[in-house]
Amino acid sequence: MEDDGGESSSFVVGIIENRAKEVGIAAFDLRSASLHLSQYIETSSSYQNTKTLLHFYDPIVIIVPPNKSASNSTAAVTDFIDRFYGSVKKVVVARCCFDDTKGAILIKSLAAKDPSALGLDTYYKQYYLCLAAAAATLKWTETEKGVVVTNHSLSVTFNGSFDHMNIDATSVQNLEIIEPFHSALLGTNNKKRSLFHMLKTTKTIGGTRLLRANLLQPLKDIETISARLDCLDELMSNEQLFFALCQVLRKFPKETDRVLCHFCFKPKKDTIEALAVDRAKKSQMLVSSVILLKTALDALPLLSKVLKDAKSSLLSNIYKSVCANEKYDRIKERIGEIIDEDVLHARVPFVACTQQCFAVKAGIDGLLDISRRSFCETSEAIHNLANNYREEFKLPNLKLIFKNRQGFHFVIPQKNVQGKLPSKFIQVVKHGNNIHCSTLELASLNARNKSAAAECYTRTEVCLEELMDAIRENVSVLTLLAEVLCLLDMIVNSFAHMISTKPVDRYTRPEFTENGPMAIDSGRHPILESIHNDFVPNNIFLSEASNMVIVTGPNMSGKSTYLQQVCLIVILAQVGCYIPARFSTLRVVDRMFTRMGAVDNLESNSSTFMTEMKETAFIMQNVSHRSLVVMDELGRATSSSDGFAIAWSCCEHLLSLKTYTIFATHMENMAELATIYPNVKILHFHVDLKNNHLDFKFQLKEGPKHIPHYGLLLAEVAGLPSPVIENARMITSRISEKEMRRMKVNCLQYHSIQRAYHVAQRLLCLKYSNQDEDTIRQALRNLKETCLNHKL
C-alpha cells in the first residue's frame, strides 16, 4: 500500500442513507489498518452529525451509491457531499456493492478481535447500514489498490465516535481546536495558535494523528481518563522516568505505525504481474517496512528497561502487554535469520537505498549478490566521476546529490561558475544560489545504478516471502505496538512536555465525578495565557441546582474568551491532560455545543440570522442532560423583541433539561430569568467607568451589573451627533425604569423558591465533597442554623 508518510489523512469513507434518514458510515484507515463503523439517525436537516464525522476523518475518498436508483429522500446525503466536500474524490459504486450480509462476513474474517467480543451478532441487525458501507469500502479498496486484506488483521470498532464526547464541526471551528480563526493577533507580531498547534510537540506521525483524534473526540470513560492522569502524575513526580521515556521514544522510527500497511495487505498475484513496472518500487517499500520493523523491535528492550519499575496502571500495563510479550522476540529472531543485524532504518535517501539493497544477509540468494555487486560498482563509478569533474573543470565545491526519484545529479554553487558551464553539463537548472545539472555519463551510470537497485529490491522481496507470511500471522501484536507507541508519544511528548514547560502548579490535575458539579477555580485560557503574561483567571460553577450561568458585560469585556476558555479546559481534561486552573472537579460531558459569532453563510444562501437559527435548532434537537451548551449573543441578528423572545425561550428549554449552560448576552433584561428560575445564576465582567471611558478589568463577578449607556458611550466616540445621543439617553432611561419595577415584583414572588434552591445547591456540593465526616456534619449544622435564622 502506498503512503506519503506525511500527516495527511489516509481514510477511505463509505456512506449510505435509508429513507428514515438513518446514515451508515464505514471509515477505513489505510495507514493503521483500522475500520471504524458508525450508524445513527441524522437529526439535522443540514447533516450536522455527518459533517462532524467527515470533519473528524478528513477522507481522501468518499464512496456513495448512485443517485439514479435512489429516491429523493435517500439521495440527500449524496447531495450534501457534493455541496460541502466537492474537493474530495467521490466514487460512485453499484448499490449491490453495499451488501450488509457480505459486510458482516468480511468483518468476521478480517477483524483482529473475536467477533463475539465485537458483539457482531447484536450489531448485525441493528447496524446493517454501516456493515453495507463496510462491504463497499473494503471491495473498492482491494480493487483500487490491488491488494487482499490479511485475515484477522483489522482493528474494527462499532460506533466508535459515540463512545467519545461529540463536538460538532461548527463547534470545532468556533473553539479553534484544530485551526485558529486568524493566524495573527491584531496589534501584535504574535501568531495565534489553535489548541492542536499548542500541543503538537509529538515526535511521530501516528502520535500527531492520535492527538488530533483525541481533541476532536475526547474520552467519556472516567476510568480511561484517570489512567492517563495517573500516568501524568507519575511522569511529573519522577523526572528520571520522564526524560528516560523521551530519550527511548526517539529510538523508534517516526513512521512505525505505517509499517502495518505492508503486513495487513497482501498484493494480489495478478496485480503483481500487471504492474511489473511498479514492482521494484513496491518491493522497495516492503523491504523498507521490514527494516523499519526491525529497528522498532531493536529499540523495544530499551523501552522495557525504562518501564520495568513504573507504578501507574497505564505504564505497567504497557510493560506487561508489550515489553514482556515473547511474540516480539520470536518475530525479531525470524527477522534476524534473514536480515543483516547491522541494517537500520535511515532517513538519508542514498543511505536508506543502500540499507535496503543490503538488507538480506549475503549468501542467501546468488542473483541478489550479483545485483549488489553491480549496484556497488555503479555507485563507486558515479562517485569517481564526480571527483574527476571536480579536478577537470576546477569545481572543488561540486556536490553529488541523490534523490529517490531523480537518482544522482550534480549541484554547483553559482558563485563558483565563471560565465557558462562547460557544454558537457546538461539539464542545467538554476535553483536559488545553486545550479542543478547532469551529464550524459552520469545519466548512463544512473540508469544502470537504478536498474541494479531495482533488481536488488525484487530479489530481496523473493527472499522475504516466508518471513512476511510469518509476520502476518502475528500482525495483531504489531498493531498493539504501534498503538502503544502513538499513545506514549502523545502523553509523554505532548501532554507531559507541555506541562513541564509551564511554571510549577500552573497546570493541575482535574477531578471527575459521575453526576457532580462542574467547578473550575482560577481557570485560564490555555492558548491566550501563553501570549498575555497578565491573563486574568476566572471561575465557573455549575450544578444540578444551578445549571445555567448568564454572563453579561459590554463589548470587549472578555465574554467570548471566557466561553471558549471553559470549553477548552473541559476538552483538555477529557483527553486526560492537566488543565490551566488552581483546582477543578468536572462532570463528564457527552456532547459539546457552541453558538458563537455572526456570519452570513453564502454557500447555503443563509443570512446571519438564518445561520444562527439553524445552529440553535441543531443544539435544541440533540442536547441531553449531560451536554455542555455555550451560547454567545443569541438572537441579536433579528429584531430586538424577537431576538429576546427566542433567547428567553431557548434558556427555558435548556433549564428544563438540566443541561449545563453558559449564556453570554448584551441583553441586560435576560438577567430577569434569575428572578423567576432559582437555578439561574447571573455573572458580569467587571468594568470601571471613568470620565466616560470604559476600563476593562476582565474579572468575573457575581450578580448583574448595569453599565449605564455603554453603547451610547461607544456611539459618542464613533462621532454620532450630540442631539441624537441625548435623545437616545432619554429613551433608554424610560425603558430601564419599567424593567427594574418588573424585576422587583418577580424577586418578591419567587423568593421562597430561590431560598429552597440555594439550600439544595449547598447540599449537592456537600454530597460530592472530599471533606471528612466531621467537617461535613459541621457544615450541615451551619446550614440548618442559617435557614432557621432566615439569613440565607
Short mmCIF file of N, CA and C in Angstrom, two decimals, residues 270-388:
data_model
loop_
_atom_site.label_atom_id
_atom_site.label_comp_id
_atom_site.label_asym_id
_atom_site.label_seq_id
_atom_site.Cartn_x
_atom_site.Cartn_y
_atom_site.Cartn_z
N ASP A 270 -2.20 -11.46 -9.64
CA ASP A 270 -2.45 -10.88 -10.97
C ASP A 270 -2.06 -9.41 -11.02
N THR A 271 -2.17 -8.74 -9.86
CA THR A 271 -1.79 -7.32 -9.79
C THR A 271 -0.28 -7.17 -9.94
N ILE A 272 0.46 -8.09 -9.30
CA ILE A 272 1.93 -8.04 -9.36
C ILE A 272 2.40 -8.17 -10.80
N GLU A 273 1.77 -9.12 -11.54
CA GLU A 273 2.17 -9.33 -12.94
C GLU A 273 1.76 -8.14 -13.81
N ALA A 274 0.57 -7.61 -13.56
CA ALA A 274 0.07 -6.49 -14.38
C ALA A 274 0.87 -5.21 -14.16
N LEU A 275 1.38 -5.05 -12.95
CA LEU A 275 2.11 -3.83 -12.61
C LEU A 275 3.60 -4.10 -12.47
N ALA A 276 4.15 -4.82 -13.42
CA ALA A 276 5.57 -5.19 -13.35
C ALA A 276 6.47 -3.97 -13.29
N VAL A 277 6.04 -2.89 -13.94
CA VAL A 277 6.85 -1.67 -13.97
C VAL A 277 7.02 -1.09 -12.57
N ASP A 278 5.93 -1.15 -11.78
CA ASP A 278 5.95 -0.59 -10.43
C ASP A 278 6.42 -1.59 -9.38
N ARG A 279 6.75 -2.81 -9.84
CA ARG A 279 7.06 -3.85 -8.86
C ARG A 279 8.29 -3.49 -8.02
N ALA A 280 9.30 -2.91 -8.66
CA ALA A 280 10.52 -2.57 -7.94
C ALA A 280 10.23 -1.56 -6.83
N LYS A 281 9.36 -0.59 -7.14
CA LYS A 281 9.01 0.43 -6.14
C LYS A 281 8.27 -0.19 -4.96
N LYS A 282 7.32 -1.11 -5.29
CA LYS A 282 6.57 -1.77 -4.23
C LYS A 282 7.47 -2.67 -3.41
N SER A 283 8.42 -3.34 -4.07
CA SER A 283 9.37 -4.20 -3.36
C SER A 283 10.23 -3.36 -2.42
N GLN A 284 10.64 -2.18 -2.89
CA GLN A 284 11.45 -1.29 -2.07
C GLN A 284 10.68 -0.87 -0.81
N MET A 285 9.39 -0.55 -0.97
CA MET A 285 8.58 -0.16 0.19
C MET A 285 8.44 -1.31 1.17
N LEU A 286 8.31 -2.53 0.66
CA LEU A 286 8.19 -3.69 1.53
C LEU A 286 9.47 -3.91 2.32
N VAL A 287 10.62 -3.84 1.63
CA VAL A 287 11.93 -4.01 2.29
C VAL A 287 12.11 -2.92 3.34
N SER A 288 11.71 -1.68 3.00
CA SER A 288 11.81 -0.56 3.93
C SER A 288 10.99 -0.82 5.18
N SER A 289 9.81 -1.43 5.00
CA SER A 289 8.95 -1.72 6.15
C SER A 289 9.55 -2.78 7.06
N VAL A 290 10.18 -3.79 6.48
CA VAL A 290 10.82 -4.83 7.29
C VAL A 290 11.97 -4.23 8.09
N ILE A 291 12.76 -3.37 7.44
CA ILE A 291 13.88 -2.70 8.15
C ILE A 291 13.33 -1.82 9.27
N LEU A 292 12.24 -1.11 8.97
CA LEU A 292 11.63 -0.23 9.97
C LEU A 292 11.14 -1.05 11.16
N LEU A 293 10.52 -2.20 10.88
CA LEU A 293 10.05 -3.08 11.95
C LEU A 293 11.22 -3.60 12.78
N LYS A 294 12.30 -3.98 12.10
CA LYS A 294 13.50 -4.47 12.81
C LYS A 294 14.05 -3.39 13.75
N THR A 295 14.11 -2.14 13.25
CA THR A 295 14.61 -1.03 14.06
C THR A 295 13.73 -0.82 15.30
N ALA A 296 12.40 -0.90 15.11
CA ALA A 296 11.47 -0.73 16.23
C ALA A 296 11.64 -1.85 17.26
N LEU A 297 11.79 -3.08 16.78
CA LEU A 297 11.96 -4.22 17.70
C LEU A 297 13.31 -4.16 18.41
N ASP A 298 14.32 -3.61 17.75
CA ASP A 298 15.64 -3.44 18.40
C ASP A 298 15.56 -2.45 19.55
N ALA A 299 14.65 -1.47 19.44
CA ALA A 299 14.52 -0.44 20.48
C ALA A 299 13.62 -0.89 21.63
N LEU A 300 12.88 -1.98 21.43
CA LEU A 300 11.92 -2.45 22.44
C LEU A 300 12.56 -2.79 23.79
N PRO A 301 13.74 -3.45 23.83
CA PRO A 301 14.37 -3.73 25.13
C PRO A 301 14.69 -2.46 25.93
N LEU A 302 15.01 -1.36 25.23
CA LEU A 302 15.28 -0.10 25.92
C LEU A 302 14.01 0.43 26.59
N LEU A 303 12.87 0.30 25.89
CA LEU A 303 11.59 0.71 26.46
C LEU A 303 11.25 -0.17 27.66
N SER A 304 11.52 -1.46 27.53
CA SER A 304 11.26 -2.42 28.61
C SER A 304 12.04 -2.05 29.87
N LYS A 305 13.29 -1.66 29.68
CA LYS A 305 14.15 -1.30 30.82
C LYS A 305 13.61 -0.07 31.55
N VAL A 306 13.11 0.91 30.79
CA VAL A 306 12.61 2.15 31.38
C VAL A 306 11.29 1.92 32.13
N LEU A 307 10.42 1.06 31.56
CA LEU A 307 9.08 0.88 32.13
C LEU A 307 9.00 -0.21 33.20
N LYS A 308 10.11 -0.90 33.43
CA LYS A 308 10.09 -2.06 34.34
C LYS A 308 9.57 -1.71 35.73
N ASP A 309 9.96 -0.57 36.26
CA ASP A 309 9.58 -0.19 37.62
C ASP A 309 8.47 0.87 37.67
N ALA A 310 7.78 1.08 36.54
CA ALA A 310 6.71 2.08 36.51
C ALA A 310 5.56 1.67 37.41
N LYS A 311 4.94 2.64 38.07
CA LYS A 311 3.89 2.35 39.06
C LYS A 311 2.48 2.53 38.50
N SER A 312 2.28 3.52 37.63
CA SER A 312 0.93 3.81 37.13
C SER A 312 0.40 2.64 36.30
N SER A 313 -0.93 2.45 36.35
CA SER A 313 -1.55 1.30 35.68
C SER A 313 -1.30 1.31 34.18
N LEU A 314 -1.33 2.50 33.56
CA LEU A 314 -1.15 2.58 32.11
C LEU A 314 0.25 2.11 31.70
N LEU A 315 1.27 2.61 32.37
CA LEU A 315 2.65 2.25 32.01
C LEU A 315 2.95 0.80 32.38
N SER A 316 2.44 0.32 33.53
CA SER A 316 2.69 -1.07 33.91
C SER A 316 1.97 -2.03 32.97
N ASN A 317 0.78 -1.66 32.48
CA ASN A 317 0.07 -2.50 31.51
C ASN A 317 0.81 -2.55 30.18
N ILE A 318 1.40 -1.42 29.78
CA ILE A 318 2.21 -1.41 28.55
C ILE A 318 3.40 -2.35 28.71
N TYR A 319 4.01 -2.31 29.88
CA TYR A 319 5.16 -3.20 30.13
C TYR A 319 4.73 -4.67 30.03
N LYS A 320 3.59 -5.01 30.65
CA LYS A 320 3.14 -6.41 30.65
C LYS A 320 2.71 -6.89 29.26
N SER A 321 1.97 -6.03 28.54
CA SER A 321 1.39 -6.45 27.26
C SER A 321 2.36 -6.36 26.09
N VAL A 322 3.33 -5.45 26.17
CA VAL A 322 4.26 -5.26 25.04
C VAL A 322 5.68 -5.70 25.40
N CYS A 323 6.24 -5.08 26.42
CA CYS A 323 7.65 -5.33 26.74
C CYS A 323 7.91 -6.78 27.17
N ALA A 324 6.92 -7.37 27.86
CA ALA A 324 7.11 -8.75 28.35
C ALA A 324 6.48 -9.78 27.42
N ASN A 325 6.07 -9.36 26.24
CA ASN A 325 5.44 -10.28 25.28
C ASN A 325 6.50 -11.00 24.45
N GLU A 326 6.53 -12.34 24.54
CA GLU A 326 7.56 -13.13 23.86
C GLU A 326 7.38 -13.16 22.34
N LYS A 327 6.18 -12.82 21.86
CA LYS A 327 5.95 -12.84 20.40
C LYS A 327 6.87 -11.88 19.67
N TYR A 328 7.19 -10.75 20.30
CA TYR A 328 8.09 -9.79 19.66
C TYR A 328 9.49 -10.37 19.51
N ASP A 329 9.92 -11.13 20.52
CA ASP A 329 11.24 -11.78 20.43
C ASP A 329 11.27 -12.79 19.30
N ARG A 330 10.16 -13.54 19.13
CA ARG A 330 10.11 -14.55 18.06
C ARG A 330 10.14 -13.89 16.69
N ILE A 331 9.40 -12.78 16.54
CA ILE A 331 9.43 -12.04 15.26
C ILE A 331 10.84 -11.53 14.99
N LYS A 332 11.47 -10.99 16.04
CA LYS A 332 12.84 -10.46 15.92
C LYS A 332 13.82 -11.56 15.51
N GLU A 333 13.65 -12.77 16.08
CA GLU A 333 14.52 -13.90 15.72
C GLU A 333 14.35 -14.28 14.26
N ARG A 334 13.08 -14.33 13.80
CA ARG A 334 12.82 -14.67 12.39
C ARG A 334 13.43 -13.64 11.46
N ILE A 335 13.32 -12.36 11.85
CA ILE A 335 13.92 -11.30 11.02
C ILE A 335 15.43 -11.46 11.03
N GLY A 336 16.01 -11.78 12.21
CA GLY A 336 17.47 -11.93 12.33
C GLY A 336 18.04 -13.06 11.51
N GLU A 337 17.20 -14.06 11.17
CA GLU A 337 17.68 -15.19 10.34
C GLU A 337 17.97 -14.75 8.91
N ILE A 338 17.27 -13.72 8.45
CA ILE A 338 17.40 -13.28 7.05
C ILE A 338 18.02 -11.89 6.93
N ILE A 339 17.62 -10.97 7.80
CA ILE A 339 18.08 -9.58 7.70
C ILE A 339 19.39 -9.40 8.45
N ASP A 340 20.32 -8.69 7.84
CA ASP A 340 21.62 -8.41 8.45
C ASP A 340 21.43 -7.59 9.73
N GLU A 341 22.15 -7.94 10.78
CA GLU A 341 21.94 -7.29 12.07
C GLU A 341 22.37 -5.82 12.09
N ASP A 342 23.27 -5.42 11.16
CA ASP A 342 23.73 -4.03 11.14
C ASP A 342 22.78 -3.08 10.40
N VAL A 343 21.77 -3.64 9.74
CA VAL A 343 20.85 -2.81 8.96
C VAL A 343 19.89 -2.08 9.90
N LEU A 344 19.77 -0.77 9.68
CA LEU A 344 18.87 0.06 10.48
C LEU A 344 18.08 0.99 9.56
N HIS A 345 16.93 1.44 10.07
CA HIS A 345 16.11 2.39 9.32
C HIS A 345 16.85 3.72 9.20
N ALA A 346 16.94 4.26 7.98
CA ALA A 346 17.64 5.53 7.74
C ALA A 346 16.74 6.48 6.97
N ARG A 347 16.95 7.79 7.17
CA ARG A 347 16.13 8.80 6.50
C ARG A 347 16.87 9.47 5.34
N VAL A 348 18.23 9.41 5.35
CA VAL A 348 19.01 9.98 4.24
C VAL A 348 18.78 9.09 3.02
N PRO A 349 18.34 9.63 1.87
CA PRO A 349 17.91 8.80 0.75
C PRO A 349 18.91 7.74 0.28
N PHE A 350 20.18 8.13 0.02
CA PHE A 350 21.12 7.14 -0.51
C PHE A 350 21.50 6.10 0.55
N VAL A 351 21.59 6.53 1.82
CA VAL A 351 21.88 5.58 2.91
C VAL A 351 20.73 4.58 3.02
N ALA A 352 19.49 5.09 2.94
CA ALA A 352 18.32 4.21 3.01
C ALA A 352 18.31 3.23 1.84
N CYS A 353 18.64 3.72 0.65
CA CYS A 353 18.68 2.88 -0.55
C CYS A 353 19.71 1.76 -0.39
N THR A 354 20.89 2.11 0.11
CA THR A 354 21.97 1.12 0.33
C THR A 354 21.56 0.10 1.38
N GLN A 355 20.94 0.57 2.46
CA GLN A 355 20.48 -0.34 3.52
C GLN A 355 19.46 -1.33 2.98
N GLN A 356 18.57 -0.85 2.12
CA GLN A 356 17.55 -1.71 1.55
C GLN A 356 18.15 -2.76 0.61
N CYS A 357 19.16 -2.36 -0.15
CA CYS A 357 19.81 -3.31 -1.08
C CYS A 357 20.59 -4.39 -0.32
N PHE A 358 21.14 -4.01 0.84
CA PHE A 358 21.97 -4.95 1.61
C PHE A 358 21.24 -5.46 2.86
N ALA A 359 19.90 -5.40 2.83
CA ALA A 359 19.12 -5.82 3.99
C ALA A 359 19.28 -7.31 4.27
N VAL A 360 19.17 -8.12 3.22
CA VAL A 360 19.26 -9.59 3.38
C VAL A 360 20.72 -10.00 3.51
N LYS A 361 20.97 -10.97 4.37
CA LYS A 361 22.34 -11.46 4.59
C LYS A 361 22.94 -12.00 3.29
N ALA A 362 24.25 -11.84 3.16
CA ALA A 362 24.95 -12.33 1.96
C ALA A 362 24.91 -13.86 1.93
N GLY A 363 24.84 -14.41 0.70
CA GLY A 363 24.89 -15.86 0.53
C GLY A 363 23.54 -16.54 0.49
N ILE A 364 22.47 -15.81 0.80
CA ILE A 364 21.13 -16.43 0.80
C ILE A 364 20.60 -16.56 -0.61
N ASP A 365 20.87 -15.57 -1.47
CA ASP A 365 20.38 -15.59 -2.86
C ASP A 365 21.52 -15.15 -3.78
N GLY A 366 21.93 -16.03 -4.69
CA GLY A 366 23.04 -15.75 -5.60
C GLY A 366 22.77 -14.59 -6.52
N LEU A 367 21.57 -14.52 -7.09
CA LEU A 367 21.22 -13.43 -8.01
C LEU A 367 21.22 -12.08 -7.29
N LEU A 368 20.80 -12.09 -6.03
CA LEU A 368 20.82 -10.86 -5.23
C LEU A 368 22.25 -10.38 -5.02
N ASP A 369 23.16 -11.31 -4.77
CA ASP A 369 24.57 -10.93 -4.56
C ASP A 369 25.17 -10.31 -5.83
N ILE A 370 24.80 -10.85 -7.01
CA ILE A 370 25.29 -10.30 -8.29
C ILE A 370 24.76 -8.88 -8.49
N SER A 371 23.44 -8.69 -8.19
CA SER A 371 22.82 -7.36 -8.33
C SER A 371 23.49 -6.35 -7.40
N ARG A 372 23.85 -6.81 -6.20
CA ARG A 372 24.51 -5.92 -5.25
C ARG A 372 25.88 -5.46 -5.77
N ARG A 373 26.60 -6.43 -6.38
CA ARG A 373 27.92 -6.08 -6.93
C ARG A 373 27.77 -5.00 -7.99
N SER A 374 26.77 -5.18 -8.86
CA SER A 374 26.52 -4.20 -9.91
C SER A 374 26.15 -2.84 -9.31
N PHE A 375 25.34 -2.85 -8.25
CA PHE A 375 24.93 -1.61 -7.56
C PHE A 375 26.15 -0.90 -6.97
N CYS A 376 27.03 -1.69 -6.35
CA CYS A 376 28.23 -1.10 -5.74
C CYS A 376 29.18 -0.53 -6.79
N GLU A 377 29.34 -1.28 -7.89
CA GLU A 377 30.25 -0.82 -8.95
C GLU A 377 29.77 0.48 -9.58
N THR A 378 28.46 0.55 -9.86
CA THR A 378 27.93 1.78 -10.48
C THR A 378 27.96 2.96 -9.49
N SER A 379 27.69 2.67 -8.22
CA SER A 379 27.74 3.74 -7.19
C SER A 379 29.16 4.29 -7.08
N GLU A 380 30.14 3.37 -7.09
CA GLU A 380 31.54 3.79 -6.99
C GLU A 380 31.95 4.58 -8.23
N ALA A 381 31.50 4.10 -9.40
CA ALA A 381 31.83 4.79 -10.66
C ALA A 381 31.27 6.21 -10.67
N ILE A 382 30.07 6.38 -10.12
CA ILE A 382 29.43 7.71 -10.07
C ILE A 382 30.24 8.64 -9.17
N HIS A 383 30.68 8.15 -8.02
CA HIS A 383 31.47 8.98 -7.10
C HIS A 383 32.84 9.33 -7.71
N ASN A 384 33.44 8.36 -8.43
CA ASN A 384 34.71 8.63 -9.12
C ASN A 384 34.53 9.69 -10.21
N LEU A 385 33.40 9.60 -10.92
CA LEU A 385 33.09 10.57 -11.98
C LEU A 385 33.00 11.98 -11.40
N ALA A 386 32.36 12.09 -10.24
CA ALA A 386 32.24 13.40 -9.58
C ALA A 386 33.62 13.95 -9.21
N ASN A 387 34.51 13.08 -8.71
CA ASN A 387 35.89 13.51 -8.36
C ASN A 387 36.64 13.99 -9.60
N ASN A 388 36.47 13.27 -10.73
CA ASN A 388 37.14 13.65 -11.99
C ASN A 388 36.67 15.02 -12.46
#
